[in-house]
Amino acid sequence: MRIHALTKWLHLGLQKLGYKQFNLYYFDTLKVYVEDLQTKIEEIAISAKRNFRYYDEYFVGISLDETSTENDIYQILEIFAKAKSKAFDKNDFKSLGENLQSDFPQELIRKSTYLQHEVFNSYHTEHEMLRYLKRQENKDISMVHSMIPLGSCTMKLNATAEMVPVTWPELASIHPFAPISQAKGYQEMIKHLSEMLCEVTGFDAVSLQPNSGAQGEYAGLMVIRAFHQNNNEANRNIILIPSSAHGTNPASAIMAGMKVVVTRCDENGNVDINDIREKSELYSKDLAGLMVTYPSTHGVFEDNIQDICAIIHKNGGQVYMDGANMNAQVALTSPANIGADVCHLNLHKTFCIPHGGGGPGMGPIGVKKHLAPFLPGHPIVKTGGEKAIKAISAAPYGSASILAISYAYISMMGAEGLELSTSYAILNANYIKIQLENAYPILYSGPNGTCAHEFIIDCRSFKEFGIEVEDIAKRLMDFGYHAPTVSFPVPGTMMIEPTESESKRELDIFCSAMLCIREEIKEIETGIYEKTNNVLKNAPHTAETVIADVWDRPYSREKAAFPLDFVKKAKVWPTVSRVDNAYGDRNLVCSCEPISSYQEAEV
Ligand SMILES: *Cc1c(COP(=O)(O)O)cnc(C)c1O
């Protein structure tokens, strides 16, 4: 109400100064008709260190928010008074701000109750609130507890030194549409980061607009589409996608208005080059391109990737490389090197922006010269090329403030550091692979028996003893680990990616947990425990179950909660026992207020 009251006060003040205001109903935003005074108002406003929105030649837009004060109202009115060369006296406007009633139309005023749940009505002091938030945080296993070996997602160190600048007001307090002249630092960072990313990808231009990998895919495909249209080949709308691709690939392709043709993988998990050749030739007239992940989603560098790209080009298509696996490439090879035309980079994976839980990401795309003219434009801040596609997100440089994290990472690492980092990422994955390969079948390897920065263990053979890949994932919680990626890209498997951030000691501890679990599976194989009642099937074990007076499991409490010595030193207690996976996802039950309490609010 305060925001609306201030806005109404401003509206009345502007009216008194002789300005028309065009928003009949408003909450916090006014559209002021200023005749030919737009430039003059802008000049006065700039010298008073204020930015308004200037649009449609005769209008100035003003929005207030919860940080606006009475003083702001007076200062804004003073600017508008000066523009009309009128003297300004606060006292003339004071009474306008008294006893204001909202004048929304009645039907827009909410009459139902809201935020009735006790969680919104229980914590009234800062201490209570702080403790509530901390309790929520304590339920998570995160990077502050242990490594998260989440294949394809690259959960690496988010160094404090990289994170600190995000809190600086110079970065945090600038509006995305602030005049370029007021954001010189940003411009410089954006320019340098773009150059760095060009060097990393081997490409010629970069767009920092996409906010996620998936949005990068969409932007990249729209750029490919615009390229074909510009060549009078708007018919090129078929995109080949290997069956091993990340789910976002086909989804983005459909959004970009393309038709998806899925290609096969061979028994080694590599994309089947013969199938790609056949389908490229079959559809060559309408081929838009190929989306390919390299190294593959199976964690191997495919030898024939350059040939694959050449086949697509020969048939008139463009190659989109999904760059989620850049952590295996940076400074060693590049998308340009393999022959791709465009790729996205997950700055929230390879380039250290923290993610998980849906945190803000950045998925810039890099392109070769011939695609640069089509990079996304923006209606307010100039970005992109001469034939730019329309903006693909609201802000010109996406979530610009977090770019500082990747900028700091690349700057501090330098070329040598990045190369070392990639080498360690690959070395660490191969180290774990070798530690585990006698215990777990490894699904795919490259020709020399190695993997890239991640690899897949096959858990399907344990089904015979009633053990599913989920059981291993849940059991890892008892050890204080977040499970690796489960059942992507192959159902019934686990994809492990340690990244370069973990020490050999950490890798050894993780391996010891995995090997211990393998022994526990053996205990089921050899009949020591039943298929349906064992430490894996019952995992994870909460403190409540382990400490309860009644314990009727066939194994000890210690085995349940402290399977290895290292767990005792830093036990993370799972807060709930197993929730039935997919069934739970598809059958939402509100565990909070009884459903009946929502009934009234709905009508
Ligand atoms: C993470 C990922 C994406 C999508 O990135 P988002 O930022 O989550 O949209 C696409 N492809 C692959 C292979 C990925 O791992």
XYZ file of C-alpha atoms in Angstrom, residues 89-592:
504
model
C 8.514 24.415 -3.091
C 8.015 21.145 -1.229
C 5.324 22.656 0.913
C 3.062 23.116 -2.067
C 2.921 19.347 -2.545
C 2.865 18.079 1.013
C -0.877 17.966 1.484
C -1.354 15.952 -1.731
C 0.316 13.002 -0.032
C -2.024 12.916 2.951
C -4.842 10.433 3.538
C -4.540 8.792 0.157
C -7.048 6.099 -0.787
C -6.251 3.591 -3.467
C -8.379 3.955 -6.523
C -8.068 0.539 -8.090
C -11.308 -0.681 -9.595
C -13.115 -2.674 -6.902
C -13.001 -5.912 -8.877
C -9.189 -5.865 -8.900
C -8.987 -5.752 -5.136
C -8.278 -9.173 -3.677
C -10.889 -10.314 -1.203
C -9.725 -13.837 -0.470
C -7.253 -14.534 2.308
C -3.704 -15.439 1.421
C -0.446 -16.603 2.980
C -2.473 -18.398 5.641
C -0.104 -21.311 6.019
C 1.559 -21.365 9.402
C 4.978 -21.030 7.844
C 4.061 -17.446 6.903
C 2.739 -16.701 10.350
C 5.151 -18.341 12.743
C 8.445 -16.523 12.589
C 8.140 -12.961 13.748
C 11.577 -12.105 15.066
C 14.847 -12.049 13.206
C 16.149 -14.864 15.408
C 13.178 -17.068 14.619
C 13.486 -16.334 10.928
C 17.207 -16.988 10.911
C 16.766 -20.306 12.693
C 13.956 -21.318 10.388
C 16.114 -20.665 7.319
C 19.082 -22.436 8.873
C 16.911 -25.481 9.631
C 15.891 -25.620 5.982
C 19.509 -25.331 4.916
C 20.505 -28.122 7.276
C 18.272 -30.537 5.408
C 20.444 -30.290 2.306
C 23.573 -32.185 1.478
C 25.549 -29.583 -0.417
C 29.062 -28.826 -1.573
C 29.878 -27.637 1.938
C 29.539 -31.250 3.125
C 30.955 -33.403 0.365
C 31.564 -33.636 -3.350
C 28.551 -33.800 -5.629
C 29.720 -36.074 -8.439
C 26.801 -35.148 -10.665
C 27.694 -36.236 -14.190
C 26.874 -33.745 -16.965
C 26.160 -31.084 -14.328
C 29.734 -30.205 -13.343
C 29.394 -29.309 -9.673
C 32.769 -27.678 -9.134
C 34.234 -25.275 -6.614
C 32.551 -21.869 -6.440
C 35.499 -20.070 -4.943
C 34.815 -17.333 -2.390
C 37.079 -14.928 -4.268
C 34.916 -15.425 -7.363
C 31.678 -14.950 -5.453
C 32.456 -11.812 -3.454
C 32.183 -9.249 -6.300
C 28.530 -10.182 -6.870
C 27.753 -8.416 -3.597
C 29.461 -5.166 -4.614
C 26.925 -2.386 -5.208
C 28.809 -1.456 -8.397
C 27.676 -4.797 -9.797
C 24.551 -5.553 -7.824
C 22.707 -2.221 -7.948
C 22.631 -1.350 -11.631
C 19.410 -1.652 -13.609
C 19.793 -3.806 -16.730
C 18.566 -0.876 -18.854
C 20.771 1.776 -17.243
C 22.349 3.972 -19.929
C 25.533 2.385 -21.265
C 27.478 5.512 -20.247
C 26.665 4.711 -16.614
C 27.743 1.079 -16.889
C 31.255 1.391 -18.271
C 32.635 -1.168 -15.857
C 30.025 -3.669 -16.932
C 30.745 -2.960 -20.573
C 34.412 -3.574 -20.009
C 33.801 -6.817 -18.155
C 31.335 -7.970 -20.812
C 33.816 -7.171 -23.575
C 36.708 -8.975 -21.886
C 34.614 -11.957 -20.905
C 33.273 -12.227 -24.446
C 36.831 -12.199 -25.785
C 37.831 -14.879 -23.307
C 34.883 -17.047 -24.266
C 35.716 -16.574 -27.949
C 39.187 -17.846 -27.210
C 37.868 -20.782 -25.193
C 35.443 -21.839 -27.935
C 37.612 -20.859 -30.891
C 34.626 -18.918 -32.193
C 34.375 -15.336 -33.455
C 31.492 -13.831 -31.508
C 29.525 -14.431 -28.336
C 26.077 -13.492 -27.050
C 25.732 -13.213 -23.306
C 21.953 -13.001 -23.438
C 20.780 -16.573 -22.698
C 20.121 -17.306 -19.032
C 20.581 -21.067 -19.152
C 21.958 -23.860 -21.261
C 18.516 -24.616 -22.623
C 17.961 -20.956 -23.500
C 21.354 -20.971 -25.207
C 20.218 -23.931 -27.280
C 17.088 -22.054 -28.245
C 19.081 -18.917 -29.126
C 21.628 -20.924 -31.125
C 18.953 -22.740 -33.098
C 17.117 -19.488 -33.824
C 20.420 -18.101 -35.120
C 20.814 -21.162 -37.374
C 17.249 -20.679 -38.579
C 17.870 -16.998 -39.351
C 21.037 -17.967 -41.237
C 19.098 -20.384 -43.448
C 16.312 -17.841 -43.978
C 18.867 -15.248 -44.981
C 20.187 -17.696 -47.611
C 16.650 -18.094 -48.946
C 16.534 -21.578 -47.493
C 13.781 -21.130 -44.941
C 12.712 -24.689 -45.755
C 15.714 -26.021 -43.817
C 13.984 -27.022 -40.600
C 15.065 -30.597 -39.876
C 17.427 -31.065 -36.982
C 19.203 -34.354 -36.304
C 19.608 -35.231 -32.632
C 21.331 -38.417 -31.421
C 19.290 -40.590 -29.069
C 21.823 -39.978 -26.276
C 21.149 -36.214 -26.205
C 20.105 -34.248 -23.128
C 16.321 -33.768 -22.996
C 16.690 -30.028 -23.436
C 18.027 -30.548 -27.007
C 14.810 -31.814 -28.626
C 12.729 -29.493 -26.444
C 14.670 -26.415 -27.612
C 14.511 -27.592 -31.220
C 10.722 -27.842 -31.085
C 10.520 -24.374 -29.496
C 12.661 -23.025 -32.332
C 10.123 -24.421 -34.798
C 12.287 -27.274 -36.060
C 11.429 -30.883 -36.786
C 13.443 -33.394 -34.788
C 14.858 -36.537 -36.390
C 16.507 -38.850 -33.856
C 19.661 -40.718 -34.862
C 20.961 -43.961 -33.363
C 23.941 -44.665 -31.119
C 26.169 -47.714 -31.610
C 26.771 -50.354 -28.951
C 29.672 -48.308 -27.568
C 27.401 -45.376 -26.956
C 28.921 -43.295 -29.742
C 26.616 -41.510 -32.102
C 26.226 -43.777 -35.118
C 28.021 -41.967 -37.930
C 26.438 -44.152 -40.586
C 22.968 -43.303 -39.387
C 23.905 -39.611 -39.347
C 25.257 -39.886 -42.910
C 22.144 -41.685 -44.136
C 19.722 -39.270 -42.514
C 21.696 -36.175 -43.571
C 21.576 -37.357 -47.158
C 17.951 -38.391 -46.925
C 16.942 -34.952 -45.602
C 19.693 -32.935 -47.270
C 17.239 -30.580 -48.976
C 15.632 -29.576 -45.694
C 18.473 -30.187 -43.269
C 18.889 -27.360 -40.736
C 21.627 -29.078 -38.803
C 22.748 -31.409 -36.034
C 22.790 -30.979 -32.276
C 25.625 -32.954 -30.775
C 27.166 -33.132 -27.320
C 30.945 -33.441 -27.232
C 32.489 -35.220 -25.450
C 29.381 -37.358 -25.708
C 26.818 -37.596 -22.929
C 28.363 -41.005 -22.296
C 31.590 -39.353 -21.239
C 33.832 -40.264 -24.165
C 35.640 -38.183 -26.762
C 34.349 -39.459 -30.076
C 37.141 -39.990 -32.575
C 35.054 -39.241 -35.602
C 33.444 -35.997 -34.404
C 35.176 -33.972 -37.146
C 33.872 -36.339 -39.817
C 30.386 -36.051 -38.346
C 30.510 -32.248 -38.594
C 31.823 -32.467 -42.167
C 28.894 -34.707 -43.193
C 26.406 -32.173 -41.857
C 28.116 -29.290 -43.648
C 28.249 -31.240 -46.885
C 24.484 -31.584 -46.722
C 23.902 -27.904 -46.112
C 23.368 -28.092 -42.339
C 24.913 -26.307 -39.383
C 26.382 -27.992 -36.318
C 25.164 -27.016 -32.852
C 27.482 -28.317 -30.155
C 25.946 -28.712 -26.706
C 28.701 -27.279 -24.539
C 27.609 -28.662 -21.187
C 30.698 -30.868 -21.274
C 33.173 -28.037 -21.837
C 34.878 -28.995 -18.589
C 36.586 -31.749 -20.578
C 37.653 -29.391 -23.378
C 38.713 -25.962 -22.141
C 42.231 -25.143 -23.362
C 42.718 -28.677 -24.745
C 40.361 -28.563 -27.697
C 37.347 -26.465 -28.695
C 34.025 -26.493 -30.499
C 35.614 -24.626 -33.420
C 38.341 -27.237 -33.541
C 35.896 -30.086 -33.992
C 34.073 -28.164 -36.727
C 30.961 -26.906 -34.919
C 29.318 -23.597 -35.903
C 27.630 -22.619 -32.655
C 27.614 -23.830 -29.058
C 26.357 -22.789 -25.673
C 28.509 -22.654 -22.593
C 27.038 -23.421 -19.214
C 28.800 -20.771 -17.164
C 27.020 -22.343 -14.175
C 28.796 -25.598 -14.823
C 32.258 -25.236 -16.347
C 32.765 -21.613 -15.334
C 32.000 -21.758 -11.618
C 28.643 -20.028 -11.181
C 26.963 -21.976 -8.373
C 23.892 -23.903 -9.428
C 21.528 -26.539 -8.223
C 18.157 -25.841 -6.726
C 17.411 -23.723 -9.790
C 19.869 -20.978 -8.997
C 20.519 -18.377 -11.688
C 22.580 -19.646 -14.586
C 24.110 -18.205 -17.712
C 24.174 -20.016 -21.042
C 25.955 -17.706 -23.520
C 26.412 -18.901 -27.066
C 29.485 -18.629 -29.241
C 29.302 -18.656 -33.040
C 31.520 -18.718 -36.095
C 31.805 -15.547 -38.156
C 29.056 -16.438 -40.633
C 26.490 -16.670 -37.822
C 27.610 -13.555 -35.914
C 25.230 -11.150 -37.736
C 22.271 -13.095 -36.360
C 23.152 -13.059 -32.642
C 20.208 -11.878 -30.509
C 19.458 -8.167 -30.430
C 17.641 -6.162 -27.794
C 15.085 -3.367 -28.171
C 16.581 -1.141 -25.476
C 20.299 -1.854 -25.174
C 22.033 -2.556 -28.457
C 23.368 -6.109 -28.632
C 23.901 -8.676 -31.383
C 24.662 -8.399 -35.066
C 23.299 -6.401 -38.026
C 20.658 -9.020 -38.792
C 19.964 -9.830 -35.187
C 17.184 -12.214 -34.211
C 14.761 -10.808 -31.642
C 15.774 -10.728 -27.990
C 15.509 -14.154 -26.394
C 15.476 -12.856 -22.828
C 14.307 -9.708 -21.082
C 17.719 -8.353 -20.110
C 20.363 -7.574 -22.744
C 23.106 -9.560 -21.000
C 21.022 -12.123 -19.129
C 21.828 -12.342 -15.428
C 24.725 -9.968 -15.930
C 25.848 -9.658 -12.311
C 26.852 -13.308 -12.067
C 29.075 -12.953 -15.118
C 31.577 -11.570 -12.644
C 31.993 -15.083 -11.218
C 33.082 -16.589 -14.524
C 35.142 -13.513 -15.322
C 36.990 -13.853 -12.030
C 37.472 -17.591 -12.551
C 38.966 -17.291 -16.027
C 41.079 -14.259 -15.089
C 42.518 -15.886 -11.994
C 43.164 -19.236 -13.685
C 44.775 -17.855 -16.817
C 45.362 -20.019 -19.878
C 47.757 -22.303 -18.063
C 45.478 -22.749 -15.088
C 42.508 -23.593 -17.289
C 44.485 -26.210 -19.153
C 45.626 -27.747 -15.904
C 42.105 -27.678 -14.575
C 40.730 -29.540 -17.597
C 43.548 -32.069 -17.350
C 42.774 -32.690 -13.682
C 39.060 -33.033 -14.388
C 39.847 -35.790 -16.882
C 42.493 -37.351 -14.649
C 40.182 -37.402 -11.624
C 37.397 -39.103 -13.579
C 39.818 -41.709 -14.884
C 41.207 -42.239 -11.394
C 37.774 -43.033 -9.959
C 36.983 -45.173 -12.985
C 40.046 -47.308 -12.339
C 39.232 -47.573 -8.620
C 35.710 -48.740 -9.350
C 36.016 -50.761 -12.536
C 36.570 -54.113 -10.856
C 33.498 -53.588 -8.716
C 31.110 -51.990 -11.206
C 30.850 -52.543 -14.950
C 31.824 -49.353 -16.818
C 29.357 -48.738 -19.599
C 31.431 -46.955 -22.224
C 35.106 -46.185 -22.696
C 37.129 -44.576 -25.440
C 39.332 -46.702 -27.733
C 42.240 -46.635 -25.272
C 40.042 -47.601 -22.339
C 39.832 -44.115 -20.872
C 36.954 -41.732 -20.293
C 36.665 -37.962 -20.566
C 35.662 -35.944 -17.473
C 32.875 -38.341 -16.521
C 31.895 -41.971 -16.950
C 28.932 -44.266 -16.472
C 28.691 -47.278 -14.193
C 26.140 -49.892 -15.177
C 23.957 -50.998 -12.277
C 21.475 -53.047 -14.267
C 23.065 -56.410 -13.469
C 22.182 -55.940 -9.778
C 18.484 -56.110 -10.628
C 18.857 -59.872 -10.401
C 19.324 -59.410 -6.643
C 16.544 -56.889 -6.386
C 18.854 -53.871 -6.340
C 18.038 -50.890 -8.525
C 20.228 -47.889 -9.263
C 17.998 -45.802 -6.934
C 18.892 -48.072 -4.031
C 22.558 -47.204 -4.517
C 21.691 -43.504 -4.808
C 19.660 -43.616 -1.576
C 22.333 -45.578 0.237
C 24.929 -42.942 -0.659
C 22.927 -40.527 1.508
C 23.791 -42.618 4.538
C 27.448 -41.930 3.696
C 26.799 -38.189 3.402
C 26.881 -38.046 -0.387
C 24.614 -36.571 -2.970
C 24.187 -39.300 -5.585
C 25.790 -38.995 -9.016
C 23.444 -38.470 -11.976
C 21.038 -41.383 -12.053
C 19.556 -42.933 -15.216
C 20.793 -40.238 -17.600
C 21.504 -40.772 -20.417
C 21.021 -44.525 -19.927
C 18.333 -45.879 -17.574
C 19.630 -48.011 -14.727
C 23.076 -46.414 -14.690
C 24.982 -43.744 -12.791
C 27.134 -41.023 -14.314
C 30.008 -39.887 -12.146
C 31.839 -36.581 -12.622
C 34.268 -35.558 -9.887
C 35.631 -32.338 -11.523
C 39.096 -30.933 -10.919
C 38.065 -29.383 -7.613
C 38.432 -32.523 -5.498
C 41.658 -33.742 -3.951
C 42.853 -37.324 -4.246
C 41.884 -37.812 -0.600
C 38.275 -36.823 -1.343
C 38.189 -39.053 -4.392
C 39.452 -41.962 -2.270
C 36.750 -41.392 0.345
C 34.043 -41.370 -2.309
C 35.491 -44.544 -3.853
C 35.542 -46.218 -0.440
C 31.813 -45.479 -0.076
C 31.062 -46.869 -3.536
C 33.146 -49.985 -2.871
C 31.471 -50.486 0.505
C 28.077 -50.358 -1.207
C 29.295 -52.941 -3.719
C 30.179 -55.228 -0.794
C 26.696 -54.670 0.609
C 25.242 -55.753 -2.728
C 27.408 -58.886 -2.520
C 25.862 -59.645 0.868
C 22.526 -59.816 -0.893
C 23.939 -61.854 -3.770
C 25.286 -64.419 -1.345
C 22.047 -64.594 0.600
C 23.210 -62.980 3.853
C 20.364 -60.469 3.545
C 16.997 -60.791 1.853
C 16.377 -59.060 -1.458
C 13.615 -56.918 -0.006
C 14.939 -56.181 3.469
C 18.507 -54.971 3.493
C 20.601 -51.903 4.106
C 20.192 -50.688 0.503
C 16.453 -51.192 0.175
C 15.835 -49.439 3.486
C 18.186 -46.543 2.800
C 18.417 -43.741 3.700
C 18.279 -44.174 7.472
C 17.131 -41.188 9.497
C 18.309 -40.455 13.041
C 14.800 -41.159 14.240
C 14.751 -44.732 12.879
C 18.257 -45.550 14.012
C 17.792 -44.237 17.562
C 14.249 -45.594 18.082
C 13.763 -48.148 20.891
C 12.457 -50.643 18.390
C 14.911 -51.883 15.770
C 13.753 -54.827 13.721
C 16.123 -54.674 10.770
C 18.325 -57.691 9.968
C 21.484 -55.552 10.186
C 22.928 -53.431 12.963
C 22.182 -49.805 13.636
C 25.849 -49.033 13.244
C 25.900 -50.589 9.779
C 22.894 -48.480 8.871
C 24.202 -45.124 10.034
C 27.990 -45.411 10.190
C 28.966 -47.854 7.465
C 32.542 -46.544 7.353
C 34.700 -44.721 9.871
C 34.861 -41.483 7.911
C 31.087 -41.073 8.238
C 31.358 -40.772 12.034
C 33.461 -37.634 11.769
C 30.915 -35.628 9.836
C 27.583 -37.414 9.789
C 24.879 -35.758 7.712
C 21.545 -37.200 8.820
C 18.988 -37.626 6.068
C 15.834 -35.936 7.317
C 13.327 -38.214 5.636
C 13.333 -41.849 4.658
C 12.638 -42.936 1.153
C 9.929 -41.275 -0.830
C 8.868 -43.443 -3.725
C 10.654 -41.710 -6.609
C 8.683 -41.242 -9.773
C 5.407 -42.143 -8.073
C 6.060 -39.363 -5.580
C 6.860 -36.918 -8.372
C 3.671 -37.673 -10.231
C 1.293 -37.872 -7.293
C 1.702 -34.677 -5.384
C 0.273 -34.759 -1.920
C 0.178 -31.592 0.066
C 1.899 -32.471 3.306
C 1.209 -29.097 4.870
